[in-house]
Amino acid sequence: MISLLLALMTAEPQIREAPVPPVCAGPTFVSWRACAEAAQEGTPAYVLAMINLGTEAYLAGDMASALDYYDKGETEGFSTTSDVVLHTFRADTRRYAGRMDEARADARLAWGFLDGRPPTGTPDNLNQPIPTEMRGAILSIILPMLKDDDAAAFQRARDQYMALPATDWQTLSQRAGVLTELGEHEAAVAASKAALDLKPQDGLTQNNHCYALVEAGRAAEALPYCERAVAALPEIAPVRHSVATVLAKLGRCADAEAQLVIARRLEPANSRYRETAVCTPKG
């Protein structure tokens, strides 16, 4: 979480000043929810509580709540700049909601930290060295958002990401997903296959390999992996989205839409699942 003493906030004169409630800081800190309830709306303590509640929701996988909290942390005339973690998580949350301009703005800030260019005035305690594993996780989130933004920055970020080691199951799966989003499909399939070799019966790994294959134009080959993933994880929205993508590529349009309906029910806030499957029925 982001400490009250570590947050860097730039405020216009109209931001309300107010004492920091005891439940928000120091030895009397209770929780960010208690802080939000005690703080006056629009004050620095309230904004910080919303940011941290957003991050708690993000880490719990509740993207809809994360977005709501992050939005409540945005006060007119008050901009909030914090550490690389906040900007990465908020970028991913905004991307999830389809708010790409805002997502890219946060991704640029996150990349600035990784690239040795934090926002002007960032205190040292918000600009600490970033361990390799954390650097890889951050890059995996922001790279797809940087792709259509600053070409030079994207290339530096990609080179940095690809130079990191990828030999374990988690890192290989992550890399496959990133490469798929970047359109580097054959490399994505190779990475997902390496992950699958390490966990051949895992439902999520089956799903990831299916999605890498279908995006590489190999839908018929992908389908059995997606079918096994759905059988293992029927209530996971990305799994339903993957099989919908495969079925659409195979011309099974009604089946594809049925799977998307389930994905939307499971994750109604995900902008990707609102899209209609592009499908041409096969005769």
PDB file of C-alpha atoms in Angstrom:
ATOM      1  CA  MET A   1       0.000   0.000   0.000  1.00  0.00           C
ATOM      2  CA  ILE A   2       0.979   3.639  -0.402  1.00  0.00           C
ATOM      3  CA  SER A   3       1.970   5.335   2.833  1.00  0.00           C
ATOM      4  CA  LEU A   4       0.483   8.709   3.692  1.00  0.00           C
ATOM      5  CA  LEU A   5       3.980  10.036   4.149  1.00  0.00           C
ATOM      6  CA  LEU A   6       5.149   8.662   0.812  1.00  0.00           C
ATOM      7  CA  ALA A   7       2.467  10.008  -1.492  1.00  0.00           C
ATOM      8  CA  LEU A   8       3.498  12.908  -3.704  1.00  0.00           C
ATOM      9  CA  MET A   9       0.520  15.100  -4.419  1.00  0.00           C
ATOM     10  CA  THR A  10       0.355  18.284  -6.450  1.00  0.00           C
ATOM     11  CA  ALA A  11      -2.602  20.408  -5.468  1.00  0.00           C
ATOM     12  CA  GLU A  12      -4.158  23.541  -6.871  1.00  0.00           C
ATOM     13  CA  PRO A  13      -5.107  26.232  -4.315  1.00  0.00           C
ATOM     14  CA  GLN A  14      -8.750  25.086  -4.159  1.00  0.00           C
ATOM     15  CA  ILE A  15      -7.907  21.719  -2.575  1.00  0.00           C
ATOM     16  CA  ARG A  16      -9.354  21.551   0.909  1.00  0.00           C
ATOM     17  CA  GLU A  17      -6.879  21.447   3.756  1.00  0.00           C
ATOM     18  CA  ALA A  18      -7.917  19.478   6.812  1.00  0.00           C
ATOM     19  CA  PRO A  19      -6.219  17.720   9.724  1.00  0.00           C
ATOM     20  CA  VAL A  20      -5.259  14.120   9.026  1.00  0.00           C
ATOM     21  CA  PRO A  21      -7.587  11.833  11.027  1.00  0.00           C
ATOM     22  CA  PRO A  22      -5.679   9.701  13.550  1.00  0.00           C
ATOM     23  CA  VAL A  23      -6.994   6.482  11.944  1.00  0.00           C
ATOM     24  CA  CYS A  24      -5.153   7.426   8.727  1.00  0.00           C
ATOM     25  CA  ALA A  25      -1.535   7.556   9.872  1.00  0.00           C
ATOM     26  CA  GLY A  26       1.102   6.574  12.354  1.00  0.00           C
ATOM     27  CA  PRO A  27       0.588   4.281  15.343  1.00  0.00           C
ATOM     28  CA  THR A  28      -3.163   5.072  15.389  1.00  0.00           C
ATOM     29  CA  PHE A  29      -3.701   3.900  11.809  1.00  0.00           C
ATOM     30  CA  VAL A  30      -6.656   1.498  11.576  1.00  0.00           C
ATOM     31  CA  SER A  31      -7.371   0.788   7.916  1.00  0.00           C
ATOM     32  CA  TRP A  32      -7.845   2.653   4.653  1.00  0.00           C
ATOM     33  CA  ARG A  33     -11.591   2.061   4.885  1.00  0.00           C
ATOM     34  CA  ALA A  34     -11.673   3.634   8.337  1.00  0.00           C
ATOM     35  CA  CYS A  35      -9.548   6.472   7.009  1.00  0.00           C
ATOM     36  CA  ALA A  36     -11.957   7.079   4.125  1.00  0.00           C
ATOM     37  CA  GLU A  37     -14.882   7.209   6.534  1.00  0.00           C
ATOM     38  CA  ALA A  38     -13.103   9.626   8.870  1.00  0.00           C
ATOM     39  CA  ALA A  39     -11.577  11.958   6.272  1.00  0.00           C
ATOM     40  CA  GLN A  40     -13.379  14.833   4.613  1.00  0.00           C
ATOM     41  CA  GLU A  41     -14.082  14.181   0.955  1.00  0.00           C
ATOM     42  CA  GLY A  42     -11.680  16.055  -1.305  1.00  0.00           C
ATOM     43  CA  THR A  43      -8.877  16.286   1.272  1.00  0.00           C
ATOM     44  CA  PRO A  44      -5.455  14.665   0.808  1.00  0.00           C
ATOM     45  CA  ALA A  45      -6.242  12.001   3.423  1.00  0.00           C
ATOM     46  CA  TYR A  46      -9.473  11.034   1.640  1.00  0.00           C
ATOM     47  CA  VAL A  47      -7.776  10.912  -1.749  1.00  0.00           C
ATOM     48  CA  LEU A  48      -5.017   8.718  -0.398  1.00  0.00           C
ATOM     49  CA  ALA A  49      -7.528   6.389   1.264  1.00  0.00           C
ATOM     50  CA  MET A  50      -9.355   5.983  -2.059  1.00  0.00           C
ATOM     51  CA  ILE A  51      -6.093   5.211  -3.868  1.00  0.00           C
ATOM     52  CA  ASN A  52      -5.152   2.551  -1.349  1.00  0.00           C
ATOM     53  CA  LEU A  53      -8.636   1.034  -1.334  1.00  0.00           C
ATOM     54  CA  GLY A  54      -8.351   0.892  -5.107  1.00  0.00           C
ATOM     55  CA  THR A  55      -5.067  -0.947  -4.851  1.00  0.00           C
ATOM     56  CA  GLU A  56      -6.489  -3.382  -2.293  1.00  0.00           C
ATOM     57  CA  ALA A  57      -9.396  -4.121  -4.643  1.00  0.00           C
ATOM     58  CA  TYR A  58      -7.032  -4.494  -7.616  1.00  0.00           C
ATOM     59  CA  LEU A  59      -4.889  -7.020  -5.756  1.00  0.00           C
ATOM     60  CA  ALA A  60      -8.046  -8.927  -4.803  1.00  0.00           C
ATOM     61  CA  GLY A  61      -9.029  -9.110  -8.478  1.00  0.00           C
ATOM     62  CA  ASP A  62     -12.052  -6.832  -8.039  1.00  0.00           C
ATOM     63  CA  MET A  63     -11.413  -4.538 -10.978  1.00  0.00           C
ATOM     64  CA  ALA A  64     -14.814  -2.833 -10.903  1.00  0.00           C
ATOM     65  CA  SER A  65     -14.338  -1.732  -7.286  1.00  0.00           C
ATOM     66  CA  ALA A  66     -10.737  -0.746  -7.996  1.00  0.00           C
ATOM     67  CA  LEU A  67     -11.903   1.559 -10.782  1.00  0.00           C
ATOM     68  CA  ASP A  68     -14.556   3.117  -8.545  1.00  0.00           C
ATOM     69  CA  TYR A  69     -12.054   3.816  -5.763  1.00  0.00           C
ATOM     70  CA  TYR A  70      -9.398   5.174  -8.117  1.00  0.00           C
ATOM     71  CA  ASP A  71     -12.005   7.477  -9.668  1.00  0.00           C
ATOM     72  CA  LYS A  72     -13.030   8.730  -6.232  1.00  0.00           C
ATOM     73  CA  GLY A  73      -9.366   9.515  -5.634  1.00  0.00           C
ATOM     74  CA  GLU A  74      -9.443  11.938  -8.558  1.00  0.00           C
ATOM     75  CA  THR A  75     -10.504  15.368  -7.303  1.00  0.00           C
ATOM     76  CA  GLU A  76     -10.875  18.385  -9.559  1.00  0.00           C
ATOM     77  CA  GLY A  77      -7.874  20.656  -9.244  1.00  0.00           C
ATOM     78  CA  PHE A  78      -5.857  17.929  -7.542  1.00  0.00           C
ATOM     79  CA  SER A  79      -3.483  15.612  -9.326  1.00  0.00           C
ATOM     80  CA  THR A  80      -1.950  12.628  -7.617  1.00  0.00           C
ATOM     81  CA  THR A  81       1.447  11.258  -8.530  1.00  0.00           C
ATOM     82  CA  SER A  82       2.823   8.396  -6.517  1.00  0.00           C
ATOM     83  CA  ASP A  83       5.108   5.412  -6.998  1.00  0.00           C
ATOM     84  CA  VAL A  84       5.460   3.014  -9.908  1.00  0.00           C
ATOM     85  CA  VAL A  85       3.047   0.531  -8.315  1.00  0.00           C
ATOM     86  CA  LEU A  86       0.084   2.901  -8.197  1.00  0.00           C
ATOM     87  CA  HIS A  87       0.539   4.030 -11.788  1.00  0.00           C
ATOM     88  CA  THR A  88       0.904   0.442 -13.017  1.00  0.00           C
ATOM     89  CA  PHE A  89      -2.186  -0.829 -11.217  1.00  0.00           C
ATOM     90  CA  ARG A  90      -4.269   2.200 -12.137  1.00  0.00           C
ATOM     91  CA  ALA A  91      -3.189   1.922 -15.779  1.00  0.00           C
ATOM     92  CA  ASP A  92      -4.270  -1.721 -15.852  1.00  0.00           C
ATOM     93  CA  THR A  93      -7.594  -0.910 -14.174  1.00  0.00           C
ATOM     94  CA  ARG A  94      -8.353   1.852 -16.659  1.00  0.00           C
ATOM     95  CA  ARG A  95      -7.384  -0.403 -19.565  1.00  0.00           C
ATOM     96  CA  TYR A  96      -9.776  -3.029 -18.209  1.00  0.00           C
ATOM     97  CA  ALA A  97     -12.566  -0.452 -18.376  1.00  0.00           C
ATOM     98  CA  GLY A  98     -11.601   0.573 -21.919  1.00  0.00           C
ATOM     99  CA  ARG A  99     -10.395   4.037 -20.877  1.00  0.00           C
ATOM    100  CA  MET A 100      -7.253   3.845 -22.940  1.00  0.00           C
ATOM    101  CA  ASP A 101      -6.149   7.499 -22.942  1.00  0.00           C
ATOM    102  CA  GLU A 102      -6.077   7.521 -19.144  1.00  0.00           C
ATOM    103  CA  ALA A 103      -4.493   4.073 -19.061  1.00  0.00           C
ATOM    104  CA  ARG A 104      -1.664   5.180 -21.349  1.00  0.00           C
ATOM    105  CA  ALA A 105      -1.056   8.293 -19.259  1.00  0.00           C
ATOM    106  CA  ASP A 106      -0.504   6.137 -16.168  1.00  0.00           C
ATOM    107  CA  ALA A 107       1.574   3.639 -18.172  1.00  0.00           C
ATOM    108  CA  ARG A 108       3.850   6.465 -19.310  1.00  0.00           C
ATOM    109  CA  LEU A 109       4.375   7.526 -15.693  1.00  0.00           C
ATOM    110  CA  ALA A 110       5.132   3.942 -14.659  1.00  0.00           C
ATOM    111  CA  TRP A 111       7.625   3.555 -17.494  1.00  0.00           C
ATOM    112  CA  GLY A 112       9.284   6.822 -16.470  1.00  0.00           C
ATOM    113  CA  PHE A 113      10.119   5.291 -13.094  1.00  0.00           C
ATOM    114  CA  LEU A 114      11.599   2.182 -14.758  1.00  0.00           C
ATOM    115  CA  ASP A 115      13.499   4.314 -17.260  1.00  0.00           C
ATOM    116  CA  GLY A 116      15.080   6.519 -14.603  1.00  0.00           C
ATOM    117  CA  ARG A 117      12.782   9.476 -15.353  1.00  0.00           C
ATOM    118  CA  PRO A 118      10.336   9.788 -12.454  1.00  0.00           C
ATOM    119  CA  PRO A 119       8.079  12.855 -12.373  1.00  0.00           C
ATOM    120  CA  THR A 120       9.841  16.055 -11.429  1.00  0.00           C
ATOM    121  CA  GLY A 121       9.872  16.513  -7.679  1.00  0.00           C
ATOM    122  CA  THR A 122       9.388  12.850  -6.816  1.00  0.00           C
ATOM    123  CA  PRO A 123      11.003  12.278  -3.403  1.00  0.00           C
ATOM    124  CA  ASP A 124      13.638   9.585  -3.050  1.00  0.00           C
ATOM    125  CA  ASN A 125      11.377   7.393  -0.933  1.00  0.00           C
ATOM    126  CA  LEU A 126       8.997   7.074  -3.898  1.00  0.00           C
ATOM    127  CA  ASN A 127      11.777   6.228  -6.317  1.00  0.00           C
ATOM    128  CA  GLN A 128      13.410   3.149  -4.837  1.00  0.00           C
ATOM    129  CA  PRO A 129      15.324   0.491  -6.835  1.00  0.00           C
ATOM    130  CA  ILE A 130      12.929  -1.975  -8.452  1.00  0.00           C
ATOM    131  CA  PRO A 131      13.769  -5.702  -8.139  1.00  0.00           C
ATOM    132  CA  THR A 132      14.005  -7.729 -11.349  1.00  0.00           C
ATOM    133  CA  GLU A 133      10.862  -9.787 -10.705  1.00  0.00           C
ATOM    134  CA  MET A 134       8.817  -6.675  -9.968  1.00  0.00           C
ATOM    135  CA  ARG A 135      10.254  -4.917 -13.012  1.00  0.00           C
ATOM    136  CA  GLY A 136       9.130  -7.804 -15.206  1.00  0.00           C
ATOM    137  CA  ALA A 137       5.624  -7.781 -13.730  1.00  0.00           C
ATOM    138  CA  ILE A 138       5.282  -4.024 -14.273  1.00  0.00           C
ATOM    139  CA  LEU A 139       6.552  -4.189 -17.839  1.00  0.00           C
ATOM    140  CA  SER A 140       4.194  -7.054 -18.626  1.00  0.00           C
ATOM    141  CA  ILE A 141       1.266  -4.807 -17.698  1.00  0.00           C
ATOM    142  CA  ILE A 142       2.337  -1.531 -19.297  1.00  0.00           C
ATOM    143  CA  LEU A 143       4.034  -2.732 -22.505  1.00  0.00           C
ATOM    144  CA  PRO A 144       0.822  -3.291 -24.492  1.00  0.00           C
ATOM    145  CA  MET A 145      -0.323   0.201 -23.490  1.00  0.00           C
ATOM    146  CA  LEU A 146       2.958   1.745 -24.603  1.00  0.00           C
ATOM    147  CA  LYS A 147       2.896  -0.011 -27.978  1.00  0.00           C
ATOM    148  CA  ASP A 148       0.705   2.546 -29.750  1.00  0.00           C
ATOM    149  CA  ASP A 149       2.077   5.506 -27.851  1.00  0.00           C
ATOM    150  CA  ASP A 150       5.734   6.639 -27.983  1.00  0.00           C
ATOM    151  CA  ALA A 151       7.574   4.306 -30.400  1.00  0.00           C
ATOM    152  CA  ALA A 152      11.034   4.983 -28.966  1.00  0.00           C
ATOM    153  CA  ALA A 153       9.862   4.506 -25.372  1.00  0.00           C
ATOM    154  CA  PHE A 154       8.065   1.311 -26.339  1.00  0.00           C
ATOM    155  CA  GLN A 155      11.171  -0.113 -27.988  1.00  0.00           C
ATOM    156  CA  ARG A 156      13.305   0.610 -24.918  1.00  0.00           C
ATOM    157  CA  ALA A 157      10.680  -0.927 -22.654  1.00  0.00           C
ATOM    158  CA  ARG A 158      10.325  -4.004 -24.867  1.00  0.00           C
ATOM    159  CA  ASP A 159      14.093  -4.512 -25.025  1.00  0.00           C
ATOM    160  CA  GLN A 160      14.281  -4.251 -21.256  1.00  0.00           C
ATOM    161  CA  TYR A 161      11.457  -6.753 -20.810  1.00  0.00           C
ATOM    162  CA  MET A 162      12.851  -9.289 -23.278  1.00  0.00           C
ATOM    163  CA  ALA A 163      16.263  -9.124 -21.613  1.00  0.00           C
ATOM    164  CA  LEU A 164      14.777 -10.408 -18.350  1.00  0.00           C
ATOM    165  CA  PRO A 165      15.028 -14.166 -17.684  1.00  0.00           C
ATOM    166  CA  ALA A 166      11.963 -16.321 -18.454  1.00  0.00           C
ATOM    167  CA  THR A 167      12.379 -19.973 -17.492  1.00  0.00           C
ATOM    168  CA  ASP A 168       9.753 -20.718 -14.821  1.00  0.00           C
ATOM    169  CA  TRP A 169       6.076 -21.420 -15.489  1.00  0.00           C
ATOM    170  CA  GLN A 170       4.742 -18.093 -14.239  1.00  0.00           C
ATOM    171  CA  THR A 171       7.210 -15.936 -16.152  1.00  0.00           C
ATOM    172  CA  LEU A 172       6.778 -17.953 -19.358  1.00  0.00           C
ATOM    173  CA  SER A 173       2.980 -17.666 -19.131  1.00  0.00           C
ATOM    174  CA  GLN A 174       3.259 -13.953 -18.507  1.00  0.00           C
ATOM    175  CA  ARG A 175       5.593 -13.514 -21.452  1.00  0.00           C
ATOM    176  CA  ALA A 176       3.298 -15.460 -23.764  1.00  0.00           C
ATOM    177  CA  GLY A 177       0.425 -13.153 -22.861  1.00  0.00           C
ATOM    178  CA  VAL A 178       2.498 -10.027 -23.417  1.00  0.00           C
ATOM    179  CA  LEU A 179       3.833 -11.204 -26.762  1.00  0.00           C
ATOM    180  CA  THR A 180       0.319 -12.107 -27.889  1.00  0.00           C
ATOM    181  CA  GLU A 181      -0.886  -8.593 -27.072  1.00  0.00           C
ATOM    182  CA  LEU A 182       2.098  -7.164 -28.945  1.00  0.00           C
ATOM    183  CA  GLY A 183       1.250  -9.208 -32.033  1.00  0.00           C
ATOM    184  CA  GLU A 184       4.433 -11.326 -31.843  1.00  0.00           C
ATOM    185  CA  HIS A 185       2.467 -14.508 -32.240  1.00  0.00           C
ATOM    186  CA  GLU A 186       4.982 -17.220 -33.007  1.00  0.00           C
ATOM    187  CA  ALA A 187       7.176 -16.134 -30.095  1.00  0.00           C
ATOM    188  CA  ALA A 188       4.059 -16.098 -27.916  1.00  0.00           C
ATOM    189  CA  VAL A 189       3.171 -19.667 -28.927  1.00  0.00           C
ATOM    190  CA  ALA A 190       6.706 -20.827 -28.157  1.00  0.00           C
ATOM    191  CA  ALA A 191       6.575 -19.244 -24.688  1.00  0.00           C
ATOM    192  CA  SER A 192       3.114 -20.644 -23.928  1.00  0.00           C
ATOM    193  CA  LYS A 193       4.185 -24.109 -25.106  1.00  0.00           C
ATOM    194  CA  ALA A 194       7.194 -23.954 -22.776  1.00  0.00           C
ATOM    195  CA  ALA A 195       4.862 -23.038 -19.899  1.00  0.00           C
ATOM    196  CA  LEU A 196       2.483 -25.854 -20.863  1.00  0.00           C
ATOM    197  CA  ASP A 197       5.329 -28.347 -20.825  1.00  0.00           C
ATOM    198  CA  LEU A 198       5.931 -27.392 -17.188  1.00  0.00           C
ATOM    199  CA  LYS A 199       2.231 -27.631 -16.176  1.00  0.00           C
ATOM    200  CA  PRO A 200       0.482 -29.732 -18.814  1.00  0.00           C
ATOM    201  CA  GLN A 201      -2.719 -30.346 -16.805  1.00  0.00           C
ATOM    202  CA  ASP A 202      -3.239 -26.814 -15.511  1.00  0.00           C
ATOM    203  CA  GLY A 203      -6.453 -25.214 -16.786  1.00  0.00           C
ATOM    204  CA  LEU A 204      -5.116 -21.679 -16.995  1.00  0.00           C
ATOM    205  CA  THR A 205      -2.035 -22.844 -18.856  1.00  0.00           C
ATOM    206  CA  GLN A 206      -4.253 -24.729 -21.302  1.00  0.00           C
ATOM    207  CA  ASN A 207      -6.267 -21.534 -21.776  1.00  0.00           C
ATOM    208  CA  ASN A 208      -3.193 -19.388 -22.317  1.00  0.00           C
ATOM    209  CA  HIS A 209      -1.835 -21.769 -24.937  1.00  0.00           C
ATOM    210  CA  CYS A 210      -5.214 -21.855 -26.654  1.00  0.00           C
ATOM    211  CA  TYR A 211      -5.346 -18.066 -26.860  1.00  0.00           C
ATOM    212  CA  ALA A 212      -1.770 -17.786 -28.108  1.00  0.00           C
ATOM    213  CA  LEU A 213      -2.544 -20.322 -30.845  1.00  0.00           C
ATOM    214  CA  VAL A 214      -5.786 -18.732 -32.012  1.00  0.00           C
ATOM    215  CA  GLU A 215      -4.206 -15.282 -32.160  1.00  0.00           C
ATOM    216  CA  ALA A 216      -1.425 -16.843 -34.232  1.00  0.00           C
ATOM    217  CA  GLY A 217      -4.046 -18.001 -36.755  1.00  0.00           C
ATOM    218  CA  ARG A 218      -4.127 -21.616 -35.588  1.00  0.00           C
ATOM    219  CA  ALA A 219      -7.731 -21.886 -34.368  1.00  0.00           C
ATOM    220  CA  ALA A 220      -8.314 -25.571 -35.157  1.00  0.00           C
ATOM    221  CA  GLU A 221      -5.185 -26.484 -33.234  1.00  0.00           C
ATOM    222  CA  ALA A 222      -6.224 -24.189 -30.357  1.00  0.00           C
ATOM    223  CA  LEU A 223      -9.742 -25.565 -29.814  1.00  0.00           C
ATOM    224  CA  PRO A 224      -8.867 -28.741 -27.811  1.00  0.00           C
ATOM    225  CA  TYR A 225      -6.811 -26.677 -25.354  1.00  0.00           C
ATOM    226  CA  CYS A 226      -9.709 -24.254 -24.853  1.00  0.00           C
ATOM    227  CA  GLU A 227     -12.184 -27.093 -24.412  1.00  0.00           C
ATOM    228  CA  ARG A 228     -10.052 -28.618 -21.673  1.00  0.00           C
ATOM    229  CA  ALA A 229      -9.672 -25.198 -20.024  1.00  0.00           C
ATOM    230  CA  VAL A 230     -13.451 -24.627 -19.998  1.00  0.00           C
ATOM    231  CA  ALA A 231     -14.020 -28.084 -18.522  1.00  0.00           C
ATOM    232  CA  ALA A 232     -11.541 -27.329 -15.728  1.00  0.00           C
ATOM    233  CA  LEU A 233     -12.462 -23.661 -15.127  1.00  0.00           C
ATOM    234  CA  PRO A 234     -16.037 -23.008 -16.284  1.00  0.00           C
ATOM    235  CA  GLU A 235     -16.493 -19.882 -14.124  1.00  0.00           C
ATOM    236  CA  ILE A 236     -13.393 -17.983 -15.288  1.00  0.00           C
ATOM    237  CA  ALA A 237     -14.276 -15.199 -17.736  1.00  0.00           C
ATOM    238  CA  PRO A 238     -10.973 -15.140 -19.687  1.00  0.00           C
ATOM    239  CA  VAL A 239     -11.385 -18.863 -20.357  1.00  0.00           C
ATOM    240  CA  ARG A 240     -14.845 -18.251 -21.814  1.00  0.00           C
ATOM    241  CA  HIS A 241     -13.457 -15.360 -23.874  1.00  0.00           C
ATOM    242  CA  SER A 242     -10.691 -17.549 -25.271  1.00  0.00           C
ATOM    243  CA  VAL A 243     -13.048 -20.282 -26.419  1.00  0.00           C
ATOM    244  CA  ALA A 244     -15.389 -17.652 -27.877  1.00  0.00           C
ATOM    245  CA  THR A 245     -12.470 -16.294 -29.899  1.00  0.00           C
ATOM    246  CA  VAL A 246     -11.620 -19.759 -31.205  1.00  0.00           C
ATOM    247  CA  LEU A 247     -15.225 -20.589 -32.093  1.00  0.00           C
ATOM    248  CA  ALA A 248     -15.606 -17.278 -33.944  1.00  0.00           C
ATOM    249  CA  LYS A 249     -12.477 -18.000 -35.988  1.00  0.00           C
ATOM    250  CA  LEU A 250     -13.910 -21.421 -36.838  1.00  0.00           C
ATOM    251  CA  GLY A 251     -17.170 -19.868 -38.034  1.00  0.00           C
ATOM    252  CA  ARG A 252     -19.280 -21.178 -35.157  1.00  0.00           C
ATOM    253  CA  CYS A 253     -20.845 -17.774 -34.550  1.00  0.00           C
ATOM    254  CA  ALA A 254     -23.791 -18.682 -32.314  1.00  0.00           C
ATOM    255  CA  ASP A 255     -21.535 -20.806 -30.097  1.00  0.00           C
ATOM    256  CA  ALA A 256     -18.998 -17.978 -29.908  1.00  0.00           C
ATOM    257  CA  GLU A 257     -21.624 -15.432 -28.850  1.00  0.00           C
ATOM    258  CA  ALA A 258     -22.994 -17.836 -26.238  1.00  0.00           C
ATOM    259  CA  GLN A 259     -19.535 -18.070 -24.672  1.00  0.00           C
ATOM    260  CA  LEU A 260     -19.179 -14.272 -24.720  1.00  0.00           C
ATOM    261  CA  VAL A 261     -22.521 -13.949 -22.928  1.00  0.00           C
ATOM    262  CA  ILE A 262     -21.107 -16.093 -20.125  1.00  0.00           C
ATOM    263  CA  ALA A 263     -17.884 -14.048 -20.024  1.00  0.00           C
ATOM    264  CA  ARG A 264     -19.925 -10.824 -19.736  1.00  0.00           C
ATOM    265  CA  ARG A 265     -21.969 -12.296 -16.913  1.00  0.00           C
ATOM    266  CA  LEU A 266     -18.832 -13.299 -15.043  1.00  0.00           C
ATOM    267  CA  GLU A 267     -17.029  -9.977 -15.575  1.00  0.00           C
ATOM    268  CA  PRO A 268     -19.503  -7.289 -16.678  1.00  0.00           C
ATOM    269  CA  ALA A 269     -16.989  -4.468 -16.188  1.00  0.00           C
ATOM    270  CA  ASN A 270     -14.408  -5.867 -18.620  1.00  0.00           C
ATOM    271  CA  SER A 271     -14.529  -3.760 -21.781  1.00  0.00           C
ATOM    272  CA  ARG A 272     -13.089  -6.580 -23.895  1.00  0.00           C
ATOM    273  CA  TYR A 273     -16.106  -8.786 -23.294  1.00  0.00           C
ATOM    274  CA  ARG A 274     -18.540  -6.112 -24.423  1.00  0.00           C
ATOM    275  CA  GLU A 275     -17.287  -6.475 -27.976  1.00  0.00           C
ATOM    276  CA  THR A 276     -19.250  -8.667 -30.363  1.00  0.00           C
ATOM    277  CA  ALA A 277     -17.288 -11.585 -31.775  1.00  0.00           C
ATOM    278  CA  VAL A 278     -16.137 -10.977 -35.341  1.00  0.00           C
ATOM    279  CA  CYS A 279     -17.386 -14.101 -37.049  1.00  0.00           C
ATOM    280  CA  THR A 280     -18.303 -15.322 -40.526  1.00  0.00           C
ATOM    281  CA  PRO A 281     -20.491 -18.469 -40.436  1.00  0.00           C
ATOM    282  CA  LYS A 282     -18.981 -21.425 -42.231  1.00  0.00           C
ATOM    283  CA  GLY A 283     -21.248 -23.060 -44.774  1.00  0.00           C
TER     284      GLY A 283
END
